[in-house]
mmCIF file of C-alpha atoms in Angstrom:
data_model
loop_
_atom_site.group_PDB
_atom_site.id
_atom_site.type_symbol
_atom_site.label_atom_id
_atom_site.label_comp_id
_atom_site.label_asym_id
_atom_site.label_seq_id
_atom_site.Cartn_x
_atom_site.Cartn_y
_atom_site.Cartn_z
ATOM 1 C CA MET A 282 1.120 13.688 55.045
ATOM 2 C CA LYS A 283 1.299 13.267 51.067
ATOM 3 C CA LYS A 284 0.682 9.723 49.646
ATOM 4 C CA GLY A 285 4.221 10.044 47.875
ATOM 5 C CA VAL A 286 6.072 10.474 51.312
ATOM 6 C CA ALA A 287 3.509 8.010 53.548
ATOM 7 C CA LYS A 288 4.333 5.140 50.961
ATOM 8 C CA PRO A 289 7.895 4.755 51.596
ATOM 9 C CA ARG A 290 7.457 5.620 55.198
ATOM 10 C CA PHE A 291 5.442 2.733 55.795
ATOM 11 C CA VAL A 292 7.830 0.383 53.886
ATOM 12 C CA GLY A 293 10.624 1.472 56.076
ATOM 13 C CA GLN A 294 8.639 1.389 59.360
ATOM 14 C CA LEU A 295 7.245 -2.280 58.365
ATOM 15 C CA ILE A 296 10.821 -3.535 57.578
ATOM 16 C CA MET A 297 11.871 -1.594 61.304
ATOM 17 C CA GLY A 298 8.876 -3.480 63.106
ATOM 18 C CA ILE A 299 9.464 -6.763 61.607
ATOM 19 C CA LEU A 300 13.304 -6.703 62.520
ATOM 20 C CA GLU A 301 12.333 -5.409 66.059
ATOM 21 C CA ILE A 302 9.838 -8.356 66.609
ATOM 22 C CA VAL A 303 12.632 -11.025 65.054
ATOM 23 C CA LEU A 304 15.261 -9.518 67.649
ATOM 24 C CA ILE A 305 12.924 -11.341 70.146
ATOM 25 C CA PHE A 306 14.555 -14.787 68.549
ATOM 26 C CA ALA A 307 18.043 -13.075 69.283
ATOM 27 C CA PHE A 308 17.031 -12.076 72.827
ATOM 28 C CA ILE A 309 15.846 -15.402 73.989
ATOM 29 C CA PRO A 310 19.019 -17.633 73.340
ATOM 30 C CA TYR A 311 21.162 -14.627 75.211
ATOM 31 C CA ILE A 312 18.798 -14.969 77.959
ATOM 32 C CA TYR A 313 19.346 -18.780 78.133
ATOM 33 C CA GLU A 314 23.224 -18.147 77.929
ATOM 34 C CA ILE A 315 23.130 -15.728 80.820
ATOM 35 C CA GLY A 316 20.707 -17.242 83.159
ATOM 36 C CA GLY A 317 19.857 -20.655 82.006
ATOM 37 C CA THR A 318 16.172 -19.990 81.449
ATOM 38 C CA LEU A 319 13.614 -17.455 80.552
ATOM 39 C CA ILE A 320 11.550 -18.554 84.088
ATOM 40 C CA SER A 321 14.086 -17.930 86.844
ATOM 41 C CA SER A 322 13.270 -18.403 90.795
ATOM 42 C CA SER A 323 13.563 -14.512 90.927
ATOM 43 C CA THR A 324 10.026 -12.937 90.462
ATOM 44 C CA TYR A 325 11.587 -9.392 89.716
ATOM 45 C CA ALA A 326 13.689 -10.789 86.982
ATOM 46 C CA ASN A 327 10.742 -12.603 85.411
ATOM 47 C CA MET A 328 8.966 -9.571 85.505
ATOM 48 C CA ILE A 329 11.877 -7.557 83.770
ATOM 49 C CA THR A 330 12.648 -10.133 81.190
ATOM 50 C CA TRP A 331 8.900 -10.714 79.972
ATOM 51 C CA SER A 332 8.323 -7.035 80.210
ATOM 52 C CA ALA A 333 11.153 -6.245 77.849
ATOM 53 C CA LEU A 334 10.012 -9.001 75.529
ATOM 54 C CA ALA A 335 6.650 -7.607 75.386
ATOM 55 C CA PHE A 336 7.733 -4.354 75.101
ATOM 56 C CA VAL A 337 9.712 -5.135 72.081
ATOM 57 C CA VAL A 338 6.793 -6.876 70.354
ATOM 58 C CA VAL A 339 4.281 -4.588 70.965
ATOM 59 C CA HIS A 340 6.670 -1.587 69.801
ATOM 60 C CA GLY A 341 7.320 -3.331 66.760
ATOM 61 C CA LEU A 342 3.445 -3.634 66.158
ATOM 62 C CA TRP A 343 2.835 -0.145 66.891
ATOM 63 C CA ARG A 344 5.161 0.923 64.258
ATOM 64 C CA ILE A 345 3.794 -1.410 61.879
ATOM 65 C CA ILE A 346 0.029 -0.207 62.771
ATOM 66 C CA ASP A 347 0.664 3.644 62.921
ATOM 67 C CA ALA A 348 2.478 3.965 59.595
ATOM 68 C CA TYR A 349 -0.193 1.633 57.808
ATOM 69 C CA THR A 350 -2.831 4.050 59.362
ATOM 70 C CA THR A 351 -0.794 7.239 58.292
ATOM 71 C CA MET A 352 -0.385 5.949 54.747
ATOM 72 C CA ARG A 353 -4.233 4.894 54.616
ATOM 73 C CA HIS A 354 -5.197 8.302 55.739
ATOM 74 C CA ALA A 355 -2.462 10.497 53.607
ATOM 75 C CA ASP A 356 -3.956 12.957 51.272
#
């Protein structure tokens, strides 16, 4: 990938990654409103909730790291 393409892609992915991580702060009040707590009496519900939150954070970080690595190794 050329540097002229890699840098704008990095900026776009950085913004998307940050927005994705900030999305957690929108999910948590919604989960509280629906279930009243992040930790319920159902192990299955806890697993789904925490897995979804962890996925969103990891995916946001992956976007940022992948775009940064691509930009660093651009031609």
